[in-house]
C-alpha positions as a LaTeX table, in Angstrom:
\begin{tabular}{lrrr}
\hline
Residue & $x$ (\AA) & $y$ (\AA) & $z$ (\AA) \\
\hline
Met1 & 99.74 & 121.87 & 112.60 \\
Thr2 & 98.63 & 118.65 & 113.86 \\
Tyr3 & 96.10 & 115.95 & 112.37 \\
Asp4 & 92.63 & 117.04 & 113.22 \\
Val5 & 90.01 & 114.59 & 112.16 \\
Ala6 & 87.10 & 116.76 & 113.25 \\
Arg7 & 88.44 & 119.64 & 111.17 \\
Phe8 & 89.15 & 117.39 & 108.34 \\
Arg9 & 85.65 & 115.76 & 108.38 \\
Arg10 & 84.25 & 119.21 & 107.80 \\
Gln11 & 85.59 & 119.27 & 104.38 \\
Phe12 & 83.11 & 116.25 & 103.23 \\
Pro13 & 79.49 & 117.38 & 102.54 \\
Ser14 & 78.58 & 113.68 & 102.39 \\
Leu15 & 79.45 & 113.10 & 105.97 \\
Ala16 & 76.56 & 115.38 & 107.16 \\
Ser17 & 74.32 & 112.61 & 106.21 \\
Gly18 & 75.18 & 110.87 & 109.70 \\
Val19 & 76.47 & 107.54 & 108.08 \\
Ala20 & 79.51 & 105.90 & 109.37 \\
His21 & 81.41 & 104.92 & 106.40 \\
Phe22 & 83.62 & 101.70 & 106.53 \\
Asp23 & 83.34 & 101.23 & 102.92 \\
Gly24 & 86.55 & 103.00 & 101.92 \\
Pro25 & 88.28 & 100.18 & 100.10 \\
Gly26 & 85.49 & 100.47 & 97.76 \\
Gly27 & 85.84 & 104.22 & 97.23 \\
Thr28 & 86.04 & 107.07 & 99.71 \\
Gln29 & 84.05 & 110.08 & 100.30 \\
Thr30 & 84.93 & 113.13 & 98.37 \\
Pro31 & 86.03 & 116.73 & 99.86 \\
Ala32 & 84.06 & 119.64 & 98.83 \\
Val33 & 87.16 & 121.23 & 97.12 \\
Val34 & 87.59 & 118.24 & 94.76 \\
Gly35 & 84.27 & 118.77 & 93.41 \\
Glu36 & 84.82 & 122.49 & 93.23 \\
Ala37 & 87.89 & 121.74 & 91.26 \\
Ile38 & 85.89 & 119.51 & 88.86 \\
Ala39 & 83.24 & 122.29 & 88.42 \\
Ala40 & 85.50 & 125.12 & 88.00 \\
Thr41 & 87.35 & 123.44 & 85.16 \\
Ile42 & 84.54 & 122.20 & 83.21 \\
Ala43 & 82.76 & 125.66 & 83.56 \\
Ala44 & 85.98 & 127.59 & 82.43 \\
Pro45 & 86.94 & 128.00 & 78.79 \\
Leu46 & 88.11 & 124.57 & 77.73 \\
Ser47 & 89.18 & 122.78 & 74.48 \\
Ile48 & 91.70 & 120.63 & 72.84 \\
Arg49 & 95.25 & 121.27 & 74.50 \\
Gly50 & 97.21 & 124.32 & 72.98 \\
Ala51 & 99.07 & 127.40 & 74.03 \\
Ile52 & 97.04 & 130.18 & 72.10 \\
Leu53 & 93.47 & 130.60 & 73.41 \\
Pro54 & 92.15 & 130.48 & 77.05 \\
Gly55 & 90.46 & 127.07 & 76.59 \\
Glu56 & 93.60 & 125.58 & 75.09 \\
Arg57 & 95.89 & 126.93 & 77.95 \\
Asn58 & 93.27 & 125.74 & 80.54 \\
Ala59 & 93.37 & 122.13 & 79.30 \\
Ser60 & 97.24 & 122.07 & 79.08 \\
Val61 & 97.28 & 123.36 & 82.61 \\
Ala62 & 95.16 & 120.51 & 83.88 \\
Val63 & 97.07 & 117.84 & 82.19 \\
Ala64 & 100.45 & 119.22 & 83.30 \\
Gly65 & 99.08 & 119.75 & 87.00 \\
Phe66 & 97.78 & 116.02 & 86.93 \\
Arg67 & 100.93 & 114.65 & 85.79 \\
Ser68 & 102.95 & 116.69 & 88.35 \\
Ala69 & 100.64 & 115.74 & 91.10 \\
Phe70 & 100.82 & 112.12 & 90.76 \\
Ala71 & 104.65 & 112.14 & 90.22 \\
Asp72 & 104.60 & 113.77 & 93.67 \\
Leu73 & 102.27 & 111.29 & 95.05 \\
Thr74 & 104.13 & 108.10 & 93.81 \\
Gly75 & 107.79 & 109.49 & 93.51 \\
Gly76 & 107.63 & 108.67 & 89.89 \\
Asp77 & 108.45 & 110.73 & 86.83 \\
Ala78 & 105.81 & 113.13 & 85.54 \\
Arg79 & 106.73 & 111.88 & 81.83 \\
Gly80 & 105.30 & 108.43 & 82.85 \\
Val81 & 102.05 & 109.31 & 84.36 \\
Ile82 & 99.08 & 108.16 & 82.28 \\
His83 & 95.43 & 108.74 & 82.81 \\
Gly84 & 92.92 & 105.96 & 82.21 \\
Arg85 & 89.22 & 105.36 & 82.75 \\
Ser86 & 90.08 & 102.88 & 85.70 \\
Ala87 & 92.87 & 100.72 & 87.09 \\
Thr88 & 91.33 & 97.75 & 85.17 \\
Gln89 & 91.26 & 99.36 & 81.92 \\
Leu90 & 94.90 & 100.49 & 82.38 \\
Thr91 & 95.92 & 97.03 & 83.26 \\
Tyr92 & 94.15 & 95.47 & 80.22 \\
Asp93 & 95.95 & 98.13 & 78.02 \\
Leu94 & 99.40 & 97.45 & 79.45 \\
Ser95 & 98.85 & 93.65 & 79.33 \\
Arg96 & 98.06 & 93.81 & 75.63 \\
Ala97 & 101.01 & 96.13 & 74.86 \\
Leu98 & 103.50 & 93.88 & 76.92 \\
Ala99 & 102.08 & 90.77 & 75.49 \\
Lys100 & 103.48 & 91.88 & 71.98 \\
Thr101 & 106.96 & 91.30 & 73.49 \\
Trp102 & 106.40 & 87.70 & 74.82 \\
Arg103 & 107.75 & 84.77 & 72.96 \\
Asp104 & 107.32 & 80.98 & 73.21 \\
Gly105 & 108.79 & 79.75 & 76.46 \\
Asp106 & 108.24 & 82.97 & 78.42 \\
Glu107 & 106.48 & 82.84 & 81.69 \\
Ile108 & 104.60 & 85.29 & 83.84 \\
Val109 & 104.12 & 85.40 & 87.66 \\
Leu110 & 100.58 & 86.34 & 89.25 \\
Cys111 & 99.58 & 86.59 & 92.82 \\
Arg112 & 96.66 & 85.08 & 94.44 \\
Leu113 & 96.23 & 87.96 & 96.81 \\
Asp114 & 95.28 & 90.31 & 93.99 \\
His115 & 92.09 & 91.98 & 92.80 \\
Asp116 & 90.90 & 90.15 & 89.55 \\
Ser117 & 91.87 & 93.41 & 87.60 \\
Asn118 & 95.58 & 92.51 & 88.24 \\
Val119 & 94.96 & 88.76 & 87.50 \\
Arg120 & 92.34 & 88.35 & 84.57 \\
Pro121 & 94.00 & 90.65 & 81.96 \\
Trp122 & 97.45 & 88.93 & 82.43 \\
Leu123 & 95.86 & 85.43 & 82.36 \\
Gln124 & 93.84 & 86.12 & 79.10 \\
Ala125 & 96.96 & 87.85 & 77.54 \\
Ala126 & 99.03 & 84.79 & 78.46 \\
Asp127 & 96.39 & 82.52 & 77.26 \\
Ala128 & 96.28 & 84.43 & 73.79 \\
Cys129 & 100.07 & 83.87 & 73.54 \\
Gly130 & 100.42 & 80.42 & 74.86 \\
Ile131 & 102.81 & 81.21 & 77.56 \\
Thr132 & 102.85 & 79.81 & 81.06 \\
Val133 & 101.55 & 81.32 & 84.26 \\
Arg134 & 103.11 & 80.78 & 87.59 \\
Trp135 & 101.51 & 81.87 & 90.88 \\
Leu136 & 102.76 & 83.43 & 94.18 \\
Asp137 & 100.54 & 81.56 & 96.79 \\
Val138 & 98.79 & 82.74 & 99.86 \\
Asp139 & 98.99 & 80.99 & 103.11 \\
Pro140 & 95.22 & 81.20 & 104.33 \\
Val141 & 96.42 & 80.89 & 107.97 \\
Thr142 & 98.65 & 83.94 & 108.06 \\
Ala143 & 97.23 & 85.72 & 105.02 \\
Glu144 & 100.53 & 86.41 & 103.54 \\
Ile145 & 102.61 & 85.06 & 100.60 \\
Thr146 & 104.19 & 81.69 & 101.20 \\
Glu147 & 108.00 & 81.89 & 101.10 \\
Glu148 & 108.24 & 78.80 & 99.17 \\
Ser149 & 106.16 & 80.13 & 96.23 \\
Ala150 & 108.19 & 83.30 & 96.24 \\
Ala151 & 111.50 & 81.43 & 95.99 \\
Glu152 & 110.30 & 78.97 & 93.33 \\
Val153 & 108.07 & 80.73 & 90.78 \\
Ile154 & 110.54 & 83.43 & 89.59 \\
Thr155 & 112.87 & 81.95 & 87.12 \\
Thr156 & 115.14 & 82.95 & 84.19 \\
Arg157 & 111.89 & 82.45 & 81.88 \\
Thr158 & 109.99 & 85.03 & 83.88 \\
Arg159 & 109.21 & 88.09 & 81.78 \\
Leu160 & 106.58 & 89.61 & 84.16 \\
Val161 & 105.59 & 89.71 & 87.80 \\
Ala162 & 102.33 & 91.24 & 88.63 \\
Val163 & 101.57 & 91.73 & 92.20 \\
Thr164 & 99.49 & 93.94 & 94.59 \\
Ala165 & 101.19 & 96.26 & 96.95 \\
Ala166 & 98.25 & 95.66 & 99.39 \\
Ser167 & 95.22 & 93.26 & 99.32 \\
Asn168 & 91.88 & 94.91 & 98.85 \\
Leu169 & 90.24 & 91.92 & 100.68 \\
Leu170 & 92.49 & 91.35 & 103.52 \\
Gly171 & 94.78 & 94.44 & 103.78 \\
Thr172 & 98.02 & 92.32 & 103.55 \\
Ile173 & 100.86 & 94.27 & 102.41 \\
Pro174 & 103.19 & 91.66 & 100.75 \\
Pro175 & 107.01 & 92.12 & 100.24 \\
Val176 & 107.15 & 93.82 & 97.00 \\
Arg177 & 110.59 & 94.97 & 97.03 \\
Arg178 & 111.95 & 91.52 & 97.61 \\
Leu179 & 109.84 & 90.14 & 94.79 \\
Ala180 & 110.94 & 92.90 & 92.51 \\
Asp181 & 114.50 & 92.46 & 93.35 \\
Ala182 & 114.09 & 88.73 & 92.26 \\
Ala183 & 112.20 & 89.75 & 89.13 \\
His184 & 114.82 & 92.48 & 88.16 \\
Ala185 & 117.54 & 89.81 & 88.59 \\
Val186 & 116.17 & 87.91 & 85.60 \\
Asp187 & 115.34 & 91.04 & 83.65 \\
Ala188 & 111.37 & 90.77 & 84.30 \\
Ile189 & 109.01 & 93.74 & 84.51 \\
Val190 & 107.33 & 94.41 & 87.76 \\
Tyr191 & 103.70 & 95.58 & 87.47 \\
Val192 & 102.34 & 96.79 & 91.02 \\
Asp193 & 98.70 & 97.12 & 91.67 \\
Gly194 & 98.56 & 100.08 & 94.25 \\
Val195 & 94.80 & 100.70 & 94.09 \\
His196 & 94.42 & 99.82 & 97.79 \\
His197 & 97.97 & 100.64 & 98.82 \\
Ala198 & 97.96 & 104.25 & 97.79 \\
Ala199 & 95.16 & 105.08 & 100.07 \\
His200 & 97.03 & 104.32 & 103.19 \\
Glu201 & 100.95 & 104.30 & 102.44 \\
Phe202 & 103.27 & 106.84 & 101.40 \\
Val203 & 104.27 & 105.55 & 97.86 \\
Asp204 & 107.77 & 105.39 & 96.54 \\
Val205 & 107.89 & 103.60 & 93.28 \\
Ala206 & 111.57 & 103.36 & 93.30 \\
Glu207 & 111.66 & 101.92 & 96.68 \\
Leu208 & 109.11 & 99.36 & 95.75 \\
Gly209 & 110.85 & 98.44 & 92.66 \\
Ala210 & 107.80 & 99.02 & 90.57 \\
Asp211 & 108.43 & 99.55 & 86.90 \\
Leu212 & 104.66 & 100.23 & 86.43 \\
Tyr213 & 102.31 & 101.35 & 89.42 \\
Val214 & 98.68 & 101.59 & 88.92 \\
Cys215 & 96.10 & 103.37 & 91.31 \\
Ser216 & 92.68 & 104.82 & 91.51 \\
Pro217 & 92.16 & 108.43 & 92.86 \\
Tyr218 & 88.65 & 107.55 & 93.96 \\
Lys219 & 90.14 & 105.16 & 96.57 \\
Phe220 & 91.92 & 108.26 & 98.23 \\
Leu221 & 89.40 & 111.27 & 98.07 \\
Gly222 & 89.41 & 111.85 & 94.27 \\
Pro223 & 87.21 & 111.31 & 91.37 \\
His224 & 86.56 & 107.96 & 89.51 \\
Cys225 & 89.50 & 107.36 & 87.18 \\
Gly226 & 92.84 & 105.24 & 87.18 \\
Val227 & 96.36 & 106.53 & 86.98 \\
Leu228 & 99.49 & 104.47 & 85.93 \\
Val229 & 103.01 & 105.71 & 86.74 \\
Gly230 & 105.56 & 104.05 & 84.72 \\
Asp231 & 109.24 & 104.31 & 83.90 \\
Pro232 & 109.38 & 106.55 & 80.75 \\
Ala233 & 112.04 & 104.43 & 79.22 \\
Leu234 & 110.06 & 101.18 & 79.55 \\
Leu235 & 106.90 & 103.03 & 78.11 \\
Glu236 & 108.99 & 104.17 & 75.08 \\
Ser237 & 109.68 & 100.62 & 74.24 \\
Leu238 & 105.92 & 99.56 & 74.25 \\
His239 & 103.53 & 100.11 & 71.32 \\
Pro240 & 99.92 & 99.98 & 72.22 \\
Asp241 & 97.14 & 99.85 & 69.53 \\
Lys242 & 96.13 & 103.57 & 68.85 \\
Leu243 & 94.77 & 105.54 & 66.03 \\
Leu244 & 97.21 & 106.70 & 63.28 \\
Pro245 & 97.03 & 110.48 & 63.89 \\
Ser246 & 96.99 & 110.37 & 67.78 \\
Pro247 & 100.10 & 111.37 & 69.49 \\
Asp248 & 102.89 & 108.75 & 69.56 \\
Asp249 & 104.65 & 110.58 & 72.34 \\
Val250 & 104.97 & 109.07 & 75.74 \\
Pro251 & 102.74 & 109.23 & 77.67 \\
Glu252 & 100.16 & 110.41 & 75.37 \\
Arg253 & 100.46 & 107.27 & 73.13 \\
Phe254 & 98.76 & 105.27 & 76.12 \\
Glu255 & 95.86 & 107.86 & 76.35 \\
Leu256 & 93.24 & 107.08 & 73.91 \\
Gly257 & 90.91 & 110.02 & 72.80 \\
Thr258 & 90.62 & 113.57 & 74.46 \\
Leu259 & 91.39 & 113.42 & 78.17 \\
Pro260 & 88.72 & 114.52 & 80.64 \\
Tyr261 & 90.35 & 117.62 & 81.86 \\
Glu262 & 87.88 & 118.28 & 84.65 \\
Ile263 & 88.60 & 114.90 & 86.10 \\
Leu264 & 92.29 & 115.41 & 86.07 \\
Ala265 & 91.73 & 118.69 & 88.01 \\
Gly266 & 89.66 & 116.91 & 90.60 \\
Ala267 & 92.36 & 114.33 & 90.89 \\
Thr268 & 95.05 & 116.89 & 91.28 \\
Ala269 & 92.93 & 118.54 & 94.06 \\
Ala270 & 92.59 & 115.14 & 95.96 \\
Val271 & 96.43 & 114.90 & 96.01 \\
Asp272 & 96.62 & 118.45 & 97.38 \\
Val273 & 94.08 & 117.67 & 100.02 \\
Leu274 & 96.32 & 114.70 & 101.10 \\
Ala275 & 99.34 & 116.90 & 101.15 \\
Gly276 & 97.62 & 119.31 & 103.41 \\
Leu277 & 96.57 & 116.93 & 106.11 \\
Asp278 & 99.48 & 117.30 & 108.29 \\
Pro279 & 102.33 & 118.84 & 106.29 \\
Gly280 & 104.51 & 119.70 & 109.13 \\
Glu281 & 107.38 & 122.01 & 108.11 \\
Ala282 & 107.91 & 120.59 & 104.57 \\
Thr283 & 107.83 & 122.77 & 101.71 \\
Ser284 & 107.67 & 120.58 & 98.76 \\
Arg285 & 104.26 & 118.80 & 97.98 \\
Arg286 & 106.10 & 115.47 & 97.93 \\
Glu287 & 107.62 & 115.93 & 101.43 \\
Arg288 & 104.29 & 117.35 & 102.54 \\
Leu289 & 102.60 & 114.05 & 101.46 \\
Arg290 & 105.06 & 112.20 & 103.34 \\
Ser291 & 104.34 & 113.93 & 106.59 \\
Ser292 & 100.68 & 113.66 & 106.03 \\
Phe293 & 100.77 & 109.96 & 105.44 \\
Asp294 & 102.69 & 109.54 & 108.43 \\
Ala295 & 99.86 & 111.11 & 110.45 \\
Ile296 & 97.25 & 109.05 & 108.43 \\
Gly297 & 99.02 & 106.10 & 109.37 \\
Arg298 & 99.05 & 106.94 & 113.07 \\
His299 & 95.36 & 107.87 & 113.03 \\
Glu300 & 94.20 & 104.78 & 111.17 \\
Gly301 & 96.58 & 102.59 & 113.15 \\
Arg302 & 95.13 & 103.56 & 116.47 \\
Leu303 & 91.57 & 103.15 & 115.29 \\
Leu304 & 92.47 & 99.79 & 113.72 \\
Arg305 & 93.74 & 98.71 & 117.26 \\
Arg306 & 90.44 & 99.81 & 118.79 \\
Val307 & 88.50 & 97.69 & 116.31 \\
Ala308 & 90.68 & 94.73 & 116.81 \\
Asp309 & 90.36 & 94.99 & 120.46 \\
Gly310 & 86.54 & 95.24 & 120.25 \\
Leu311 & 86.32 & 92.23 & 117.71 \\
Ala312 & 88.56 & 90.25 & 120.15 \\
Glu313 & 85.67 & 90.55 & 122.85 \\
Phe314 & 83.38 & 88.51 & 120.45 \\
Gly315 & 85.45 & 85.32 & 120.77 \\
Asp316 & 84.59 & 82.70 & 118.47 \\
Ala317 & 81.48 & 84.31 & 117.18 \\
Val318 & 83.84 & 86.44 & 114.61 \\
Val319 & 86.62 & 84.94 & 112.54 \\
Val320 & 89.10 & 87.74 & 111.53 \\
His321 & 90.81 & 86.60 & 108.38 \\
Ser322 & 93.13 & 89.69 & 108.26 \\
Arg323 & 96.32 & 88.31 & 109.99 \\
Ala324 & 99.20 & 89.42 & 108.24 \\
Ala325 & 102.00 & 91.01 & 110.19 \\
Arg326 & 101.96 & 94.00 & 107.98 \\
Arg327 & 98.58 & 95.37 & 106.51 \\
Thr328 & 96.52 & 98.32 & 105.90 \\
Pro329 & 93.51 & 99.17 & 108.35 \\
Thr330 & 91.22 & 96.73 & 106.51 \\
Leu331 & 89.59 & 93.77 & 108.08 \\
Leu332 & 87.82 & 90.85 & 106.58 \\
Leu333 & 85.23 & 88.97 & 109.09 \\
Thr334 & 82.97 & 86.04 & 108.77 \\
Phe335 & 80.33 & 84.93 & 111.53 \\
Pro336 & 80.22 & 81.17 & 112.00 \\
Gly337 & 76.54 & 80.00 & 111.65 \\
Arg338 & 75.59 & 83.60 & 110.50 \\
Ser339 & 75.29 & 85.31 & 107.24 \\
Ser340 & 77.76 & 88.23 & 106.66 \\
Ala341 & 75.36 & 89.78 & 104.33 \\
Asp342 & 72.74 & 89.94 & 107.32 \\
Ala343 & 75.50 & 91.55 & 109.42 \\
Ser344 & 75.91 & 94.22 & 106.79 \\
Arg345 & 72.22 & 94.83 & 106.51 \\
Ala346 & 72.01 & 94.96 & 110.43 \\
Leu347 & 74.79 & 97.66 & 110.33 \\
Ala348 & 73.30 & 99.49 & 107.57 \\
Ala349 & 69.90 & 99.59 & 109.50 \\
Arg350 & 72.00 & 101.70 & 112.11 \\
Asp351 & 73.60 & 103.88 & 109.25 \\
Val352 & 77.00 & 102.07 & 109.45 \\
His353 & 78.13 & 101.07 & 106.03 \\
Ala354 & 80.27 & 97.94 & 106.07 \\
Pro355 & 79.73 & 96.01 & 102.86 \\
Ala356 & 79.67 & 92.26 & 102.31 \\
Gly357 & 80.97 & 90.51 & 99.42 \\
Phe358 & 84.30 & 89.27 & 98.04 \\
Phe359 & 85.17 & 92.56 & 96.09 \\
Tyr360 & 86.60 & 91.00 & 93.10 \\
Ala361 & 89.34 & 89.17 & 94.95 \\
Glu362 & 88.42 & 85.86 & 93.31 \\
Glu363 & 91.60 & 83.92 & 93.50 \\
Leu364 & 92.07 & 84.95 & 97.19 \\
Arg365 & 88.27 & 84.06 & 98.09 \\
Arg366 & 88.95 & 80.43 & 96.69 \\
Arg367 & 92.32 & 80.22 & 98.54 \\
Leu368 & 90.50 & 81.25 & 101.78 \\
Ala369 & 87.76 & 78.61 & 101.02 \\
Leu370 & 85.06 & 81.26 & 101.23 \\
His371 & 82.75 & 79.56 & 98.86 \\
Asp372 & 79.26 & 80.16 & 100.02 \\
Asp373 & 78.57 & 83.38 & 101.80 \\
Ala374 & 79.98 & 86.84 & 101.57 \\
Ala375 & 82.50 & 88.23 & 104.08 \\
Leu376 & 82.16 & 91.56 & 105.95 \\
Arg377 & 84.88 & 94.09 & 105.16 \\
Ile378 & 85.69 & 96.84 & 107.47 \\
Gly379 & 87.89 & 99.57 & 105.98 \\
Leu380 & 89.17 & 102.63 & 107.79 \\
Ala381 & 89.81 & 106.09 & 106.01 \\
Pro382 & 91.47 & 109.27 & 107.06 \\
Tyr383 & 88.10 & 110.72 & 108.05 \\
Thr384 & 87.11 & 107.71 & 110.20 \\
Asp385 & 86.83 & 108.91 & 113.77 \\
Asp386 & 86.19 & 107.34 & 117.33 \\
Glu387 & 82.52 & 107.71 & 117.06 \\
Asp388 & 82.36 & 105.60 & 113.98 \\
Val389 & 84.29 & 102.97 & 115.58 \\
Asp390 & 81.78 & 103.11 & 118.62 \\
Arg391 & 78.87 & 102.81 & 116.35 \\
Leu392 & 80.44 & 99.89 & 114.52 \\
Leu393 & 81.28 & 97.80 & 117.42 \\
Ala394 & 77.75 & 98.57 & 118.97 \\
Gly395 & 76.08 & 97.39 & 115.75 \\
Leu396 & 78.09 & 94.14 & 115.78 \\
Val397 & 77.14 & 93.61 & 119.39 \\
Ala398 & 73.51 & 94.05 & 118.60 \\
Phe399 & 73.69 & 91.72 & 115.59 \\
Leu400 & 75.46 & 88.98 & 117.46 \\
Glu401 & 73.00 & 89.21 & 120.34 \\
Gly402 & 70.03 & 89.46 & 118.06 \\
\hline
\end{tabular}
């Protein structure tokens, strides 16, 4: 079996609308099987988890399946898989739990590449504790973390390094493992935002050096929720605020209230879809995911080269801010003398969806000095095809010539 984008696209009812979607970094389209898994779970007997009645067993199966699926997706431990409303909510929860362990003189390290959901919770927690925040800086020319900042900011006072595995605005993939090694050398915890990363790269939390890794299934074909995968031993040492009678086991102590079993089933189905894209000869779901992400990378990489070559034809009329040596298939554009919002509207008139904005990457927006107008973000997804790229480039030609 080989990667067949035409066959894959037939799994998405929404693609029948005729819209060419380049909005994947904000959330992908959803295969029919994911919606069917949600519907089947919520329509079946369902109740609080248990082992006696069908509804209890169905709930337990949904939770166990979800934890197993995301352990396979990330290479983590199913005992450390936590469901949350969103990555933002999970990061706020973990920031509060970790802040209880901080003391006077401690420091945390944040990164200017990051979505605000991996910045503001930590800043607010640090402010409440009165500890110092240091920054991994970004070179606006290369769109990469500067070597100087990486070498200087992690010290013996560092208790946490929070960094993205891939920038949702530029696509930059920073050297997370190198940063994690420096953090672990001083016994600091590494919190990795994988929301954009998990949509395009085969995830191995151990290889990344991530003690805590957060992602969002709706960025990779699933329903709207967040997932955190953590080291169970680390999670055991943390004590989040919770109700007295609610479970104190890990990971349940981090999951407030009754879980949305139907959403868990949909998220599991999304992982299974990814594992089936191009599984090769692999038998385990983990290895099928590895093979499929290799195929996704080849497919998206080829299309990204087509887009980049097309943009190069525009010369100085388009500025491409995504310049990192290693990055996801995501490009940020501005148009000197023209409005990126107008470019987005012009594309939308041709049923091409490439949104304009700064997409919650507030620190990076400031670092790039993009103060006045929005920027246009082009994001490829596993279902993007050559016709989509043709329409995108034709739409940009029409906008620039108009």
